[in-house]
Short mmCIF file of C-alpha atoms and ligand atoms in Angstrom, two decimals:
data_model
loop_
_atom_site.label_atom_id
_atom_site.label_comp_id
_atom_site.label_asym_id
_atom_site.label_seq_id
_atom_site.Cartn_x
_atom_site.Cartn_y
_atom_site.Cartn_z
CA UNK Z 684 -5.45 -3.67 23.86
CA UNK Z 685 -4.55 -0.67 21.63
CA UNK Z 686 -5.52 -0.76 18.45
CA UNK Z 687 -6.40 2.74 17.96
CA UNK Z 688 -3.21 4.36 15.89
CA UNK Z 689 0.40 3.49 15.36
CA UNK Z 690 0.75 7.19 16.76
CA UNK Z 691 -0.47 5.92 19.94
CA UNK Z 692 2.62 3.88 20.15
CA UNK Z 693 5.68 4.46 22.36
CA UNK Z 694 8.91 5.61 20.74
CA UNK Z 695 11.47 2.23 20.75
CA UNK Z 696 13.74 2.55 23.67
CA UNK Z 697 16.79 2.54 20.84
CA UNK Z 698 15.26 5.90 19.61
CA UNK Z 699 15.43 7.30 23.13
CA UNK Z 700 19.03 6.17 23.59
CA UNK Z 701 19.88 7.94 20.40
CA UNK Z 702 18.50 11.01 21.85
CA UNK Z 703 20.21 10.74 25.07
CA UNK Z 704 23.58 9.95 23.45
CA UNK Z 705 23.04 13.13 20.93
CA UNK Z 706 22.35 15.14 24.33
CA UNK Z 707 26.09 15.58 24.71
CA UNK Z 708 27.43 19.36 24.41
CA UNK Z 709 27.03 21.77 21.71
CA UNK Z 710 26.62 20.96 17.93
CA UNK Z 711 26.08 23.26 15.40
CA UNK Z 712 22.21 24.20 14.91
CA UNK Z 713 19.95 24.28 11.91
CA UNK Z 714 20.91 20.76 10.62
CA UNK Z 715 24.64 21.51 10.06
CA UNK Z 716 25.41 18.83 12.71
CA UNK Z 717 27.42 15.81 12.44
CA UNK Z 718 24.30 13.44 13.18
CA UNK Z 719 22.43 14.72 10.40
CA UNK Z 720 25.27 14.64 7.68
CA UNK Z 721 25.70 11.05 8.85
CA UNK Z 722 21.90 10.25 8.33
CA UNK Z 723 21.91 11.96 5.00
CA UNK Z 724 25.12 9.63 3.80
CA UNK Z 725 23.12 6.89 5.32
CA UNK Z 726 19.96 7.50 3.40
CA UNK Z 727 21.95 7.90 0.14
CA UNK Z 728 23.46 4.47 1.03
CA UNK Z 729 20.08 2.84 1.88
CA UNK Z 730 18.23 4.33 -1.25
CA UNK Z 731 21.24 3.79 -3.47
CA UNK Z 732 21.46 7.33 -4.91
CA UNK Z 733 22.40 10.91 -4.33
CA UNK Z 734 19.17 12.44 -2.58
CA UNK Z 735 18.58 15.46 -0.59
CA UNK Z 736 17.25 14.99 2.81
CA UNK Z 737 15.55 17.25 4.98
CA UNK Z 738 14.18 16.30 8.42
CA UNK Z 739 11.07 17.63 9.73
CA UNK Z 740 8.94 17.07 12.71
CA UNK Z 741 5.61 15.92 11.27
CA UNK Z 742 3.95 14.00 8.65
CA UNK Z 743 1.91 16.99 7.94
CA UNK Z 744 4.92 19.14 7.22
CA UNK Z 745 6.71 16.83 5.13
CA UNK Z 746 3.77 16.46 3.11
CA UNK Z 747 2.48 20.03 2.89
CA UNK Z 748 6.24 21.25 2.51
CA UNK Z 749 6.95 18.72 -0.14
CA UNK Z 750 4.25 19.66 -2.28
CA UNK Z 751 4.49 23.18 -1.88
CA UNK Z 752 7.74 22.89 -3.57
CA UNK Z 753 6.51 20.93 -6.56
CA UNK Z 754 3.17 22.82 -7.45
CA UNK Z 755 2.55 26.42 -8.32
CA UNK Z 756 -0.34 28.53 -6.40
CA UNK Z 757 -2.52 27.93 -9.42
CA UNK Z 758 -1.49 24.31 -9.77
CA UNK Z 759 -3.25 21.29 -8.69
CA UNK Z 760 -2.16 17.84 -6.87
CA UNK Z 761 -3.73 14.61 -7.88
CA UNK Z 762 -4.53 12.14 -4.95
CA UNK Z 763 -7.09 9.62 -3.47
CA UNK Z 764 -10.14 10.83 -2.06
CA UNK Z 765 -9.03 9.20 1.39
CA UNK Z 766 -5.46 10.74 1.17
CA UNK Z 767 -4.28 12.20 4.42
CA UNK Z 768 -3.24 15.37 2.58
CA UNK Z 769 -6.86 15.63 1.58
CA UNK Z 770 -8.78 14.52 4.71
CA UNK Z 771 -6.48 14.83 7.78
CA UNK Z 772 -4.09 17.70 7.40
CA UNK Z 773 -6.52 20.78 7.80
CA UNK Z 774 -5.90 22.35 4.55
CA UNK Z 775 -1.97 22.30 5.16
CA UNK Z 776 -0.93 21.36 1.49
CA UNK Z 777 -3.39 23.95 0.28
CA UNK Z 778 -2.14 26.45 2.75
CA UNK Z 779 1.68 26.04 1.85
CA UNK Z 780 1.13 25.46 -1.72
CA UNK Z 781 -0.63 29.11 -1.72
CA UNK Z 782 -3.92 28.07 -2.76
CA UNK Z 783 -3.36 25.04 -5.30
CA UNK Z 784 -6.01 22.54 -5.24
CA UNK Z 785 -6.39 18.83 -4.40
CA UNK Z 786 -8.17 16.89 -6.95
CA UNK Z 787 -8.97 13.66 -4.93
CA UNK Z 788 -10.56 10.78 -6.86
CA UNK Z 789 -12.73 8.17 -5.66
CA UNK Z 790 -10.95 4.33 -5.45
CA UNK Z 791 -11.79 0.83 -4.34
CA UNK Z 792 -8.78 0.32 -2.15
CA UNK Z 793 -6.70 3.40 -1.69
CA UNK Z 794 -5.07 3.29 -4.88
CA UNK Z 795 -4.90 5.88 -7.76
CA UNK Z 796 -5.11 4.15 -11.08
CA UNK Z 797 -2.98 5.88 -14.18
CA UNK Z 798 -6.14 5.81 -16.36
CA UNK Z 799 -7.60 8.28 -13.70
CA UNK Z 800 -4.41 10.57 -14.00
CA UNK Z 801 -4.85 10.63 -17.93
CA UNK Z 802 -8.60 11.44 -17.64
CA UNK Z 803 -7.79 14.57 -15.02
CA UNK Z 804 -5.07 15.46 -17.49
CA UNK Z 805 -7.40 15.42 -20.47
CA UNK Z 806 -10.22 17.68 -18.69
CA UNK Z 807 -7.41 20.27 -17.51
CA UNK Z 808 -5.97 20.51 -20.87
CA UNK Z 809 -9.36 21.03 -22.51
CA UNK Z 810 -10.30 23.78 -19.79
CA UNK Z 811 -7.33 25.85 -20.66
CA UNK Z 812 -6.67 29.02 -18.21
CA UNK Z 813 -9.89 28.59 -16.44
CA UNK Z 814 -8.80 25.46 -14.69
CA UNK Z 815 -6.24 24.80 -12.31
CA UNK Z 816 -3.14 23.17 -13.54
CA UNK Z 817 -2.28 19.37 -12.05
CA UNK Z 818 1.38 19.89 -11.52
CA UNK Z 819 1.81 16.74 -9.22
CA UNK Z 820 0.18 13.54 -8.14
CA UNK Z 821 0.47 12.37 -4.65
CA UNK Z 822 0.37 8.47 -3.66
CA UNK Z 823 0.39 7.13 0.06
CA UNK Z 824 2.35 3.95 0.73
CA UNK Z 825 0.91 1.95 2.26
CA UNK Z 826 -2.59 3.42 1.71
CA UNK Z 827 -5.02 4.96 4.11
CA UNK Z 828 -6.93 1.52 3.61
CA UNK Z 829 -3.73 -0.20 4.39
CA UNK Z 830 -3.14 -1.75 1.02
CA UNK Z 831 0.14 -1.74 -0.50
CA UNK Z 832 1.15 -0.38 -3.98
CA UNK Z 833 3.68 -2.68 -5.70
CA UNK Z 834 6.55 -1.41 -7.69
CA UNK Z 835 4.99 -2.38 -10.75
CA UNK Z 836 1.94 -0.34 -9.95
CA UNK Z 837 3.84 2.93 -8.88
CA UNK Z 838 5.86 2.36 -11.92
CA UNK Z 839 2.36 2.61 -14.16
CA UNK Z 840 1.62 5.79 -12.00
CA UNK Z 841 5.15 7.18 -12.48
CA UNK Z 842 4.88 6.76 -16.38
CA UNK Z 843 1.70 8.27 -16.63
CA UNK Z 844 3.23 11.53 -14.56
CA UNK Z 845 5.99 11.67 -16.90
CA UNK Z 846 3.65 11.69 -19.95
CA UNK Z 847 1.79 14.34 -18.38
CA UNK Z 848 4.89 16.43 -17.15
CA UNK Z 849 3.50 15.60 -13.48
CA UNK Z 850 5.97 15.24 -10.78
CA UNK Z 851 5.26 12.17 -8.35
CA UNK Z 852 5.27 12.51 -4.29
CA UNK Z 853 4.50 9.75 -2.11
CA UNK Z 854 3.35 9.86 1.41
CA UNK Z 855 5.47 7.31 3.08
CA UNK Z 856 4.18 7.49 6.38
CA UNK Z 857 4.10 3.77 6.47
CA UNK Z 858 6.90 3.10 4.16
CA UNK Z 859 8.63 0.78 6.02
CA UNK Z 860 5.39 -1.41 6.34
CA UNK Z 861 4.99 -1.50 2.80
CA UNK Z 862 8.69 -2.17 1.84
CA UNK Z 863 8.59 -5.09 4.75
CA UNK Z 864 5.20 -6.49 3.19
CA UNK Z 865 7.00 -6.41 -0.47
CA UNK Z 866 10.52 -7.76 0.91
CA UNK Z 867 11.87 -5.05 -2.02
CA UNK Z 868 14.63 -2.47 -1.64
CA UNK Z 869 13.77 1.27 -0.59
CA UNK Z 870 14.90 2.01 -4.17
CA UNK Z 871 12.57 -0.36 -6.15
CA UNK Z 872 9.63 1.17 -4.10
CA UNK Z 873 10.76 5.21 -4.69
CA UNK Z 874 12.97 6.73 -7.30
CA UNK Z 875 13.08 3.40 -9.37
CA UNK Z 876 9.34 3.27 -9.88
CA UNK Z 877 9.56 7.01 -10.71
CA UNK Z 878 8.98 8.53 -7.27
CA UNK Z 879 10.17 12.01 -7.36
CA UNK Z 880 9.82 13.04 -3.75
CA UNK Z 881 9.11 10.76 -0.79
CA UNK Z 882 7.79 11.81 2.73
CA UNK Z 883 9.73 9.23 4.43
CA UNK Z 884 7.96 8.65 7.80
CA UNK Z 885 9.42 7.33 11.16
CA UNK Z 886 7.17 8.56 13.66
CA UNK Z 887 4.31 5.90 13.49
CA UNK Z 888 7.06 3.22 13.27
CA UNK Z 889 8.90 3.76 16.47
CA UNK Z 890 10.46 7.54 16.43
CA UNK Z 891 9.44 10.17 18.86
CA UNK Z 892 8.85 12.90 16.42
CA UNK Z 893 10.96 12.42 12.75
CA UNK Z 894 10.18 12.52 9.38
CA UNK Z 895 12.23 13.46 6.11
CA UNK Z 896 11.45 14.77 2.86
CA UNK Z 897 13.84 13.05 0.17
CA UNK Z 898 14.17 14.93 -3.28
CA UNK Z 899 15.47 12.01 -5.51
CA UNK Z 900 16.35 14.88 -8.01
CA UNK Z 901 17.88 17.58 -6.06
CA UNK Z 902 16.80 20.25 -8.69
CA UNK Z 903 13.36 19.24 -7.53
CA UNK Z 904 13.95 20.79 -4.01
CA UNK Z 905 14.76 24.33 -4.96
CA UNK Z 906 13.08 26.74 -2.39
CA UNK Z 907 12.16 23.88 -0.08
CA UNK Z 908 14.86 24.97 2.72
CA UNK Z 909 13.21 28.70 2.89
CA UNK Z 910 9.58 27.34 2.63
CA UNK Z 911 10.51 24.98 5.74
CA UNK Z 912 11.97 28.03 7.82
CA UNK Z 913 9.13 30.34 6.56
CA UNK Z 914 6.59 27.58 7.79
CA UNK Z 915 8.16 27.57 11.25
CA UNK Z 916 9.47 23.86 10.66
CA UNK Z 917 13.03 24.28 10.64
CA UNK Z 918 14.24 22.97 14.13
CA UNK Z 919 17.11 25.17 15.43
CA UNK Z 920 18.12 21.64 17.18
CA UNK Z 921 17.70 19.47 14.35
CA UNK Z 922 20.15 16.93 15.72
CA UNK Z 923 17.35 15.74 17.69
CA UNK Z 924 15.13 14.71 14.81
CA UNK Z 925 18.35 13.48 13.12
CA UNK Z 926 19.38 11.27 16.02
CA UNK Z 927 15.98 9.60 15.91
CA UNK Z 928 16.53 8.71 12.27
CA UNK Z 929 20.25 7.77 13.09
CA UNK Z 930 18.91 4.99 15.18
CA UNK Z 931 16.13 4.03 13.38
CA UNK Z 932 18.11 3.10 10.09
CA UNK Z 933 20.87 1.15 12.18
CA UNK Z 934 20.74 -2.64 12.51
CA UNK Z 935 17.22 -2.42 10.53
CA UNK Z 936 15.56 -1.09 13.48
CA UNK Z 937 12.56 0.61 11.02
CA UNK Z 938 12.42 -2.92 9.60
CA UNK Z 939 12.25 -5.00 12.42
CA UNK Z 940 9.81 -2.70 13.85
CA UNK Z 941 7.50 -2.74 10.74
CA UNK Z 942 8.03 -6.43 10.68
CA UNK Z 943 6.87 -7.09 13.95
CA UNK Z 944 3.79 -4.61 13.24
CA UNK Z 945 2.47 -6.15 10.14
CA UNK Z 946 2.87 -9.91 11.58
CA UNK Z 947 0.85 -9.07 14.61
CA UNK Z 948 -1.86 -7.47 11.75
CA UNK Z 949 -1.69 -10.61 10.04
CA UNK Z 950 -2.36 -12.37 13.09
CA UNK Z 951 -5.19 -10.27 14.31
CA UNK Z 952 -6.77 -10.93 10.58
CA UNK Z 953 -6.13 -14.52 10.78
CA UNK Z 954 -7.94 -14.89 14.00
CA UNK Z 955 -10.78 -12.34 13.10
CA UNK Z 956 -11.04 -14.21 9.73
CA UNK Z 957 -11.49 -17.49 11.49
CA UNK Z 958 -14.64 -16.37 13.60
CA UNK Z 959 -17.21 -16.14 10.77
CA UNK Z 960 -18.68 -12.91 12.15
CA UNK Z 961 -16.85 -10.52 10.79
CA UNK Z 962 -15.29 -9.46 7.03
CA UNK Z 963 -12.12 -7.52 6.10
CA UNK Z 964 -13.20 -4.72 4.05
CA UNK Z 965 -9.76 -4.55 2.76
CA UNK Z 966 -6.87 -7.39 1.96
CA UNK Z 967 -4.52 -6.92 4.85
CA UNK Z 968 -1.08 -6.29 3.67
CA UNK Z 969 0.58 -3.84 6.18
CA UNK Z 970 -0.32 -2.86 9.87
CA UNK Z 971 -4.07 -1.60 9.30
CA UNK Z 972 -7.01 -3.74 9.07
CA UNK Z 973 -10.49 -2.60 8.21
CA UNK Z 974 -13.36 -4.97 9.39
CA UNK Z 975 -16.85 -4.86 9.30
CA UNK Z 976 -18.52 -6.51 12.38
CA UNK Z 977 -21.70 -6.64 13.97
CA UNK Z 978 -22.22 -3.75 16.58
CA UNK Z 979 -22.35 -6.55 19.46
CA UNK Z 980 -18.91 -7.15 18.80
CA UNK Z 981 -17.95 -3.77 19.06
CA UNK Z 982 -19.56 -3.16 22.12
CA UNK Z 983 -18.20 -6.05 23.46
CA UNK Z 984 -14.55 -5.23 22.48
CA UNK Z 985 -14.76 -1.85 24.08
CA UNK Z 986 -16.52 -3.02 26.99
CA UNK Z 987 -13.29 -5.34 27.53
CA UNK Z 988 -11.29 -2.32 27.21
CA UNK Z 989 -10.11 -2.34 23.44
CA UNK Z 990 -9.47 0.64 21.85
CA UNK Z 991 -9.85 1.31 18.32
CA UNK Z 992 -12.28 3.77 16.01
CA UNK Z 993 -15.21 3.10 14.37
CA UNK Z 994 -14.28 4.03 10.43
CA UNK Z 995 -16.29 5.38 7.73
CA UNK Z 996 -19.46 3.23 6.57
CA UNK Z 997 -18.48 1.12 3.24
CA UNK Z 998 -21.13 1.01 0.65
CA UNK Z 999 -22.64 -2.06 -0.01
CA UNK Z 1000 -21.71 -3.19 3.48
CA UNK Z 1001 -24.52 -3.17 6.05
CA UNK Z 1002 -22.14 -3.62 9.34
CA UNK Z 1003 -20.05 -0.91 10.62
CA UNK Z 1004 -16.46 -0.81 9.81
CA UNK Z 1005 -13.50 -0.41 12.27
CA UNK Z 1006 -10.06 0.27 11.96
CA UNK Z 1007 -7.57 -1.79 13.63
CA UNK Z 1008 -3.64 -0.80 13.59
CA UNK Z 1009 -0.55 -2.68 15.21
CA UNK Z 1010 2.46 -1.04 15.84
CA UNK Z 1011 6.11 -1.98 16.90
CA UNK Z 1012 5.00 -2.26 20.47
CA UNK Z 1013 1.75 -4.18 19.98
CA UNK Z 1014 2.07 -7.73 21.78
CA UNK Z 1015 0.56 -10.95 20.75
CA UNK Z 1016 -1.12 -11.00 24.07
CA UNK Z 1017 -3.06 -8.36 22.87
CA UNK Z 1018 -3.89 -9.67 19.96
CA UNK Z 1019 -4.77 -13.09 21.60
CA UNK Z 1020 -7.07 -11.28 24.25
CA UNK Z 1021 -8.66 -9.19 21.61
CA UNK Z 1022 -9.69 -12.31 19.67
CA UNK Z 1023 -10.69 -14.19 22.14
CA UNK Z 1024 -13.03 -11.36 23.40
CA UNK Z 1025 -14.35 -10.92 19.83
CA UNK Z 1026 -14.65 -15.03 19.55
CA UNK Z 1027 -16.78 -14.84 22.70
CA UNK Z 1028 -19.22 -12.27 21.67
CA UNK Z 1029 -19.27 -14.22 18.20
CA UNK Z 1030 -20.48 -17.39 20.05
CA UNK Z 1031 -23.13 -15.27 22.02
CA UNK Z 1032 -24.41 -13.60 18.56
CA UNK Z 1033 -24.62 -17.12 17.16
CA UNK Z 1034 -26.52 -18.42 20.30
C1 LIG C 165 -1.04 8.43 5.54
C2 LIG C 165 -0.42 9.49 6.50
N1 LIG C 165 0.28 10.35 6.13
C3 LIG C 165 0.65 11.42 7.21
C4 LIG C 165 0.58 11.23 8.33
C5 LIG C 165 1.15 12.05 9.39
O1 LIG C 165 0.64 13.13 10.04
P1 LIG C 165 1.23 13.93 11.39
O2 LIG C 165 1.37 15.33 10.93
O3 LIG C 165 0.38 13.74 12.28
O4 LIG C 165 2.60 13.40 11.88
C6 LIG C 165 -0.14 10.37 8.88
C7 LIG C 165 -0.52 10.33 10.37
O5 LIG C 165 -1.68 9.79 10.93
C8 LIG C 165 -0.75 9.52 7.87
O6 LIG C 165 -1.46 8.23 8.47
#
């Protein structure tokens, strides 16, 4: 019963097979190999536009290097309070940006609102040279609260960005989960809605270590490659990162994996919702659940061997909150066992 994180999931067999297949003979290094070229062509096709794709090994590198390319050292990036870039990357974005700030804003469900961007920009203009200059907005899809921005919501943020001369970055660590939830195209969820740069994640969804920074306007990518090299994130044997994407994007593996994770998250949410003892803190839309539950349930689940993390307290909710994450490798048995332990603990609570 592992619901700790989709980072704890194994890699898909198809990805490992692709690595073995790529492990044949010599190939040009640093991304000049035919596998990287094939992945770039496939991404163009999938996103329906000529984009510039740069594979990297971690999501933190993808986000930090992407933002550093968009923002000056005296600049700033507007993001949500819980954004991974603001809370879980040990200052890597600020480090790679050379000192630019993150302006992180409160929200109810992980989503930024266009009005918040307008308000920050009004203040930034008033402060003149004394204030950092916001140059980009970063949104996370799916959000750190497991919610999903619709294409319309992204388009509204994109319009606010354009109105203020800001660039729009998307941390797409769980882009596939969001896309499957919405049933839309990759284009609708990215460049068509105004996203300029996407950190396109695969690691959480079946890859071993594969992320790609996608620039929808290649002119914005200026300097990215040197930053990546300077930051130590240009893999000499890049074919092994690309090989993972090669398999990830074939036969819809990425969508099948995300669909599976989302379905099991919904099964878990339905089962927990029926208990009457717990409360969903956010609407379950992708593969993460945030659940307020009595401490006795948490103890019973941990005692039964379930792995999951307690999360930050949520104002107005007097129960502890836990995060449950499903992955491509989660089984229905794991979900059902978790639900039966939770049901037994709920009955004890009611007795
Ligand atoms: C929203 C989000 N962005 C990015 C990342 C990527 O982080 P890492 O550098 O660990 O690959 C994560 C991983 O937990 C994440 O949850």
